[in-house]
Amino acid sequence: MNRTATVSSTSRRHLLLGAAGALGAGVVGALGVPGTAAAVASSTPGGRRAAATGTVYIASDSTAQTYNSGYYPQAGWGQKLSSYFTSNITVVNRAIGGRSSRSFIEQGRLAAIHDVIGPGDHLFVQFGHNDATVGNAERYTPPADYKEYLRNDYIRATRALGATPVVVTPVSRRSYNASTGKFNVSFPAYVDAAKAVAREEGAPLVDLSAASRTYLDGIGVEASKGIFLWLNAGQYANFPDGVQDDTHFQERGAVEMARLVSRAVAGLGLPLSGEVVPVPTR
């Protein structure tokens, strides 16, 4: 039965946050954060980690969104993430363009995930790009509010349902220092807020901001055009006039960003970490 069938959205949120508050820091241990008893218990005798099963849900924006063939070669990192996990893990990508941490909640998209998420599942949450659009009242979310949405709605409410939230810092744009050729930190106030709330709540963190910037620094400014949606006129039927987009990814970029996310997850010490594969399998 739908969990929200008899509970209003307002009272449901109060219920979830109340449960999260009651659980407090104990939830962190129960979910197997590195170094806790639960993390140790997830291994089989002899130190071999037991296979994890479950679903990874992604709450994010257009940088992670799944695009249909009418947008090829545009792709989001969430679209490619399942290739980096074993068949024990299902990835359900709920990322959608134009949403901020606030509007994703206001439109009922997080509630739809919370309707189905449960123990053994994970919620990967990455916002910041649209939160920072000061001129758009529907999207703009000040960093302080963004931090509290992450804390209360994405972390605590998800834990209250027995699932594990994973905070992902906003992926880098193609923004660089022309003098040094080094890439800038995109949305630094939101990166800092995401890292701070993950630390305060003891939530697993994927610092995709840092990982993507390191990757882009490694390949260089010119080669980064092959990561982002920089296409020549006539190169692809879906973009006949070409495009120079410093925010969104073409397929290769989405694959590389998904690889960075999976590599970070592999190092988190979660049961899910043991389900990361070194190269895409499907």
GROMACS .gro file of C-alpha atoms in nm:
model
  282
    1MET     CA    1   0.000   0.000   0.000
    2ASN     CA    2   0.121   0.356  -0.070
    3ARG     CA    3   0.283   0.481   0.249
    4THR     CA    4   0.134   0.828   0.202
    5ALA     CA    5  -0.220   0.715   0.125
    6THR     CA    6  -0.353   0.812   0.469
    7VAL     CA    7  -0.097   1.072   0.573
    8SER     CA    8  -0.082   1.430   0.447
    9SER     CA    9   0.249   1.551   0.308
   10THR     CA   10   0.292   1.796   0.597
   11SER     CA   11   0.219   1.547   0.873
   12ARG     CA   12   0.428   1.285   0.694
   13ARG     CA   13   0.730   1.512   0.696
   14HIS     CA   14   0.681   1.581   1.069
   15LEU     CA   15   0.659   1.207   1.126
   16LEU     CA   16   0.978   1.139   0.935
   17LEU     CA   17   1.174   1.417   1.100
   18GLY     CA   18   1.048   1.314   1.442
   19ALA     CA   19   1.162   0.959   1.382
   20ALA     CA   20   1.496   1.080   1.255
   21GLY     CA   21   1.545   1.296   1.562
   22ALA     CA   22   1.461   1.008   1.791
   23LEU     CA   23   1.705   0.782   1.617
   24GLY     CA   24   1.978   1.047   1.621
   25ALA     CA   25   2.335   0.937   1.583
   26GLY     CA   26   2.235   0.576   1.641
   27VAL     CA   27   2.110   0.554   1.285
   28VAL     CA   28   2.459   0.617   1.156
   29GLY     CA   29   2.590   0.308   1.332
   30ALA     CA   30   2.292   0.101   1.225
   31LEU     CA   31   2.357   0.174   0.861
   32GLY     CA   32   2.714   0.051   0.866
   33VAL     CA   33   2.921   0.370   0.845
   34PRO     CA   34   3.295   0.286   0.836
   35GLY     CA   35   3.437   0.197   1.171
   36THR     CA   36   3.105   0.108   1.334
   37ALA     CA   37   2.994  -0.227   1.467
   38ALA     CA   38   2.730  -0.247   1.194
   39ALA     CA   39   2.995  -0.210   0.929
   40VAL     CA   40   3.191  -0.496   1.078
   41ALA     CA   41   2.878  -0.708   1.110
   42SER     CA   42   2.810  -0.674   0.738
   43SER     CA   43   3.108  -0.896   0.667
   44THR     CA   44   3.093  -1.272   0.666
   45PRO     CA   45   3.317  -1.484   0.893
   46GLY     CA   46   3.676  -1.461   0.782
   47GLY     CA   47   3.648  -1.096   0.684
   48ARG     CA   48   3.486  -1.147   0.342
   49ARG     CA   49   3.212  -0.889   0.290
   50ALA     CA   50   2.863  -1.029   0.235
   51ALA     CA   51   2.699  -0.932  -0.093
   52ALA     CA   52   2.482  -0.624  -0.067
   53THR     CA   53   2.152  -0.592  -0.249
   54GLY     CA   54   1.921  -0.299  -0.290
   55THR     CA   55   1.838   0.005  -0.496
   56VAL     CA   56   2.029   0.329  -0.543
   57TYR     CA   57   1.791   0.620  -0.601
   58ILE     CA   58   1.932   0.943  -0.745
   59ALA     CA   59   1.781   1.281  -0.657
   60SER     CA   60   1.947   1.547  -0.870
   61ASP     CA   61   1.930   1.781  -1.167
   62SER     CA   62   2.012   1.781  -1.539
   63THR     CA   63   2.379   1.695  -1.483
   64ALA     CA   64   2.268   1.351  -1.362
   65GLN     CA   65   1.945   1.312  -1.560
   66THR     CA   66   1.872   1.025  -1.798
   67TYR     CA   67   1.818   1.151  -2.155
   68ASN     CA   68   1.636   0.969  -2.432
   69SER     CA   69   1.773   0.913  -2.781
   70GLY     CA   70   1.632   1.245  -2.901
   71TYR     CA   71   1.905   1.420  -2.702
   72TYR     CA   72   2.198   1.200  -2.801
   73PRO     CA   73   2.488   1.245  -2.731
   74GLN     CA   74   2.378   1.439  -2.422
   75ALA     CA   75   2.381   1.223  -2.110
   76GLY     CA   76   2.387   1.256  -1.733
   77TRP     CA   77   2.613   1.073  -1.490
   78GLY     CA   78   2.316   0.906  -1.322
   79GLN     CA   79   2.227   0.754  -1.657
   80LYS     CA   80   2.558   0.567  -1.662
   81LEU     CA   81   2.599   0.476  -1.296
   82SER     CA   82   2.450   0.127  -1.308
   83SER     CA   83   2.735   0.011  -1.530
   84TYR     CA   84   2.969   0.048  -1.235
   85PHE     CA   85   2.776  -0.177  -0.996
   86THR     CA   86   2.718  -0.550  -0.991
   87SER     CA   87   2.379  -0.693  -1.081
   88ASN     CA   88   2.297  -0.700  -0.709
   89ILE     CA   89   2.234  -0.325  -0.725
   90THR     CA   90   1.952  -0.155  -0.913
   91VAL     CA   91   1.991   0.214  -1.000
   92VAL     CA   92   1.674   0.422  -1.028
   93ASN     CA   93   1.757   0.766  -1.163
   94ARG     CA   94   1.500   1.026  -1.054
   95ALA     CA   95   1.721   1.322  -1.150
   96ILE     CA   96   1.540   1.583  -1.358
   97GLY     CA   97   1.657   1.904  -1.519
   98GLY     CA   98   1.593   2.247  -1.372
   99ARG     CA   99   1.539   2.136  -1.013
  100SER     CA  100   1.704   2.262  -0.700
  101SER     CA  101   1.715   2.097  -0.360
  102ARG     CA  102   1.403   2.296  -0.268
  103SER     CA  103   1.195   2.258  -0.584
  104PHE     CA  104   1.265   1.882  -0.597
  105ILE     CA  105   1.089   1.863  -0.261
  106GLU     CA  106   0.812   2.112  -0.337
  107GLN     CA  107   0.715   1.924  -0.653
  108GLY     CA  108   0.676   1.599  -0.460
  109ARG     CA  109   0.970   1.429  -0.626
  110LEU     CA  110   1.149   1.345  -0.301
  111ALA     CA  111   0.822   1.220  -0.149
  112ALA     CA  112   0.784   0.985  -0.447
  113ILE     CA  113   1.126   0.836  -0.367
  114HIS     CA  114   1.041   0.813   0.002
  115ASP     CA  115   0.724   0.623  -0.090
  116VAL     CA  116   0.934   0.332  -0.217
  117ILE     CA  117   1.277   0.352  -0.053
  118GLY     CA  118   1.358   0.127   0.239
  119PRO     CA  119   1.621  -0.069   0.430
  120GLY     CA  120   1.915  -0.173   0.213
  121ASP     CA  121   1.852   0.113  -0.029
  122HIS     CA  122   2.054   0.432  -0.083
  123LEU     CA  123   1.966   0.786  -0.186
  124PHE     CA  124   2.236   0.975  -0.374
  125VAL     CA  125   2.158   1.347  -0.359
  126GLN     CA  126   2.338   1.607  -0.572
  127PHE     CA  127   2.211   1.963  -0.606
  128GLY     CA  128   2.366   2.309  -0.627
  129HIS     CA  129   2.359   2.409  -0.994
  130ASN     CA  130   2.001   2.532  -0.990
  131ASP     CA  131   2.004   2.633  -0.624
  132ALA     CA  132   2.256   2.901  -0.722
  133THR     CA  133   2.037   3.067  -0.989
  134VAL     CA  134   1.963   3.388  -0.799
  135GLY     CA  135   1.745   3.529  -1.078
  136ASN     CA  136   1.505   3.233  -1.079
  137ALA     CA  137   1.268   3.240  -0.782
  138GLU     CA  138   1.141   2.888  -0.849
  139ARG     CA  139   1.490   2.742  -0.824
  140TYR     CA  140   1.701   2.971  -0.609
  141THR     CA  141   1.785   2.833  -0.267
  142PRO     CA  142   2.035   3.020  -0.048
  143PRO     CA  143   2.325   2.806   0.075
  144ALA     CA  144   2.198   2.809   0.434
  145ASP     CA  145   1.855   2.684   0.327
  146TYR     CA  146   2.013   2.429   0.092
  147LYS     CA  147   2.209   2.291   0.386
  148GLU     CA  148   1.896   2.252   0.597
  149TYR     CA  149   1.702   2.084   0.315
  150LEU     CA  150   1.986   1.835   0.285
  151ARG     CA  151   1.989   1.780   0.660
  152ASN     CA  152   1.617   1.748   0.730
  153ASP     CA  153   1.459   1.621   0.409
  154TYR     CA  154   1.730   1.424   0.235
  155ILE     CA  155   1.942   1.289   0.520
  156ARG     CA  156   1.725   1.256   0.832
  157ALA     CA  157   1.397   1.172   0.658
  158THR     CA  158   1.568   0.911   0.442
  159ARG     CA  159   1.731   0.753   0.746
  160ALA     CA  160   1.396   0.743   0.922
  161LEU     CA  161   1.284   0.503   0.648
  162GLY     CA  162   1.584   0.278   0.709
  163ALA     CA  163   1.774   0.379   0.396
  164THR     CA  164   2.118   0.536   0.360
  165PRO     CA  165   2.157   0.891   0.225
  166VAL     CA  166   2.479   0.970   0.038
  167VAL     CA  167   2.559   1.339  -0.011
  168VAL     CA  168   2.721   1.423  -0.346
  169THR     CA  169   2.880   1.765  -0.392
  170PRO     CA  170   2.785   1.947  -0.716
  171VAL     CA  171   2.984   1.833  -1.017
  172SER     CA  172   3.218   2.088  -1.176
  173ARG     CA  173   3.128   2.306  -1.471
  174ARG     CA  174   3.373   2.381  -1.751
  175SER     CA  175   3.494   2.690  -1.572
  176TYR     CA  176   3.867   2.750  -1.551
  177ASN     CA  177   4.134   3.008  -1.483
  178ALA     CA  178   4.258   3.121  -1.824
  179SER     CA  179   4.599   3.211  -1.680
  180THR     CA  180   4.671   2.879  -1.512
  181GLY     CA  181   4.446   2.644  -1.709
  182LYS     CA  182   4.321   2.503  -1.379
  183PHE     CA  183   3.952   2.447  -1.322
  184ASN     CA  184   3.761   2.658  -1.072
  185VAL     CA  185   3.547   2.529  -0.789
  186SER     CA  186   3.191   2.552  -0.916
  187PHE     CA  187   2.930   2.671  -0.665
  188PRO     CA  188   3.177   2.685  -0.373
  189ALA     CA  189   2.920   2.793  -0.114
  190TYR     CA  190   2.706   2.489  -0.196
  191VAL     CA  191   3.005   2.255  -0.200
  192ASP     CA  192   3.103   2.379   0.146
  193ALA     CA  193   2.746   2.346   0.275
  194ALA     CA  194   2.713   1.989   0.144
  195LYS     CA  195   3.043   1.886   0.301
  196ALA     CA  196   2.955   2.054   0.630
  197VAL     CA  197   2.614   1.891   0.667
  198ALA     CA  198   2.752   1.549   0.574
  199ARG     CA  199   3.016   1.590   0.842
  200GLU     CA  200   2.766   1.714   1.102
  201GLU     CA  201   2.520   1.434   1.031
  202GLY     CA  202   2.778   1.160   0.985
  203ALA     CA  203   2.648   1.095   0.633
  204PRO     CA  204   2.860   0.933   0.361
  205LEU     CA  205   3.003   1.194   0.124
  206VAL     CA  206   3.104   1.172  -0.241
  207ASP     CA  207   3.306   1.485  -0.316
  208LEU     CA  208   3.229   1.492  -0.686
  209SER     CA  209   3.323   1.859  -0.698
  210ALA     CA  210   3.684   1.779  -0.609
  211ALA     CA  211   3.701   1.454  -0.807
  212SER     CA  212   3.565   1.607  -1.128
  213ARG     CA  213   3.793   1.909  -1.097
  214THR     CA  214   4.097   1.687  -1.050
  215TYR     CA  215   3.995   1.484  -1.353
  216LEU     CA  216   3.944   1.795  -1.568
  217ASP     CA  217   4.276   1.942  -1.456
  218GLY     CA  218   4.437   1.617  -1.564
  219ILE     CA  219   4.300   1.619  -1.919
  220GLY     CA  220   4.326   1.993  -1.974
  221VAL     CA  221   4.104   2.272  -2.100
  222GLU     CA  222   4.090   2.176  -2.468
  223ALA     CA  223   4.024   1.807  -2.406
  224SER     CA  224   3.746   1.897  -2.163
  225LYS     CA  225   3.533   1.996  -2.463
  226GLY     CA  226   3.498   1.623  -2.529
  227ILE     CA  227   3.355   1.582  -2.178
  228PHE     CA  228   3.103   1.862  -2.188
  229LEU     CA  229   2.841   1.919  -2.455
  230TRP     CA  230   3.064   2.094  -2.708
  231LEU     CA  231   2.950   1.979  -3.051
  232ASN     CA  232   3.021   2.107  -3.401
  233ALA     CA  233   2.745   2.205  -3.640
  234GLY     CA  234   2.634   1.900  -3.838
  235GLN     CA  235   2.813   1.659  -3.606
  236TYR     CA  236   2.496   1.516  -3.452
  237ALA     CA  237   2.142   1.517  -3.589
  238ASN     CA  238   1.996   1.623  -3.255
  239PHE     CA  239   2.218   1.933  -3.247
  240PRO     CA  240   2.231   2.041  -3.613
  241ASP     CA  241   2.366   2.388  -3.531
  242GLY     CA  242   2.619   2.258  -3.280
  243VAL     CA  243   2.638   2.371  -2.919
  244GLN     CA  244   2.889   2.498  -2.664
  245ASP     CA  245   2.756   2.396  -2.324
  246ASP     CA  246   2.986   2.423  -2.021
  247THR     CA  247   2.743   2.259  -1.778
  248HIS     CA  248   2.602   1.943  -1.934
  249PHE     CA  249   2.783   1.633  -2.051
  250GLN     CA  250   2.805   1.437  -2.368
  251GLU     CA  251   2.815   1.060  -2.332
  252ARG     CA  252   3.186   1.029  -2.263
  253GLY     CA  253   3.162   1.291  -1.990
  254ALA     CA  254   2.866   1.119  -1.826
  255VAL     CA  255   3.058   0.790  -1.824
  256GLU     CA  256   3.363   0.954  -1.667
  257MET     CA  257   3.159   1.132  -1.399
  258ALA     CA  258   2.976   0.808  -1.315
  259ARG     CA  259   3.314   0.638  -1.285
  260LEU     CA  260   3.430   0.905  -1.040
  261VAL     CA  261   3.115   0.862  -0.830
  262SER     CA  262   3.157   0.484  -0.822
  263ARG     CA  263   3.525   0.509  -0.728
  264ALA     CA  264   3.433   0.733  -0.436
  265VAL     CA  265   3.158   0.494  -0.325
  266ALA     CA  266   3.408   0.207  -0.335
  267GLY     CA  267   3.608   0.385  -0.068
  268LEU     CA  268   3.323   0.466   0.168
  269GLY     CA  269   3.328   0.135   0.352
  270LEU     CA  270   2.953   0.078   0.307
  271PRO     CA  271   2.803  -0.260   0.217
  272LEU     CA  272   2.731  -0.097  -0.120
  273SER     CA  273   3.103  -0.032  -0.166
  274GLY     CA  274   3.170  -0.399  -0.226
  275GLU     CA  275   2.932  -0.398  -0.522
  276VAL     CA  276   3.135  -0.147  -0.726
  277VAL     CA  277   3.300  -0.302  -1.030
  278PRO     CA  278   3.627  -0.167  -1.178
  279VAL     CA  279   3.492  -0.123  -1.530
  280PRO     CA  280   3.141  -0.104  -1.679
  281THR     CA  281   2.984  -0.447  -1.725
  282ARG     CA  282   2.662  -0.354  -1.907
   0.00000   0.00000   0.00000
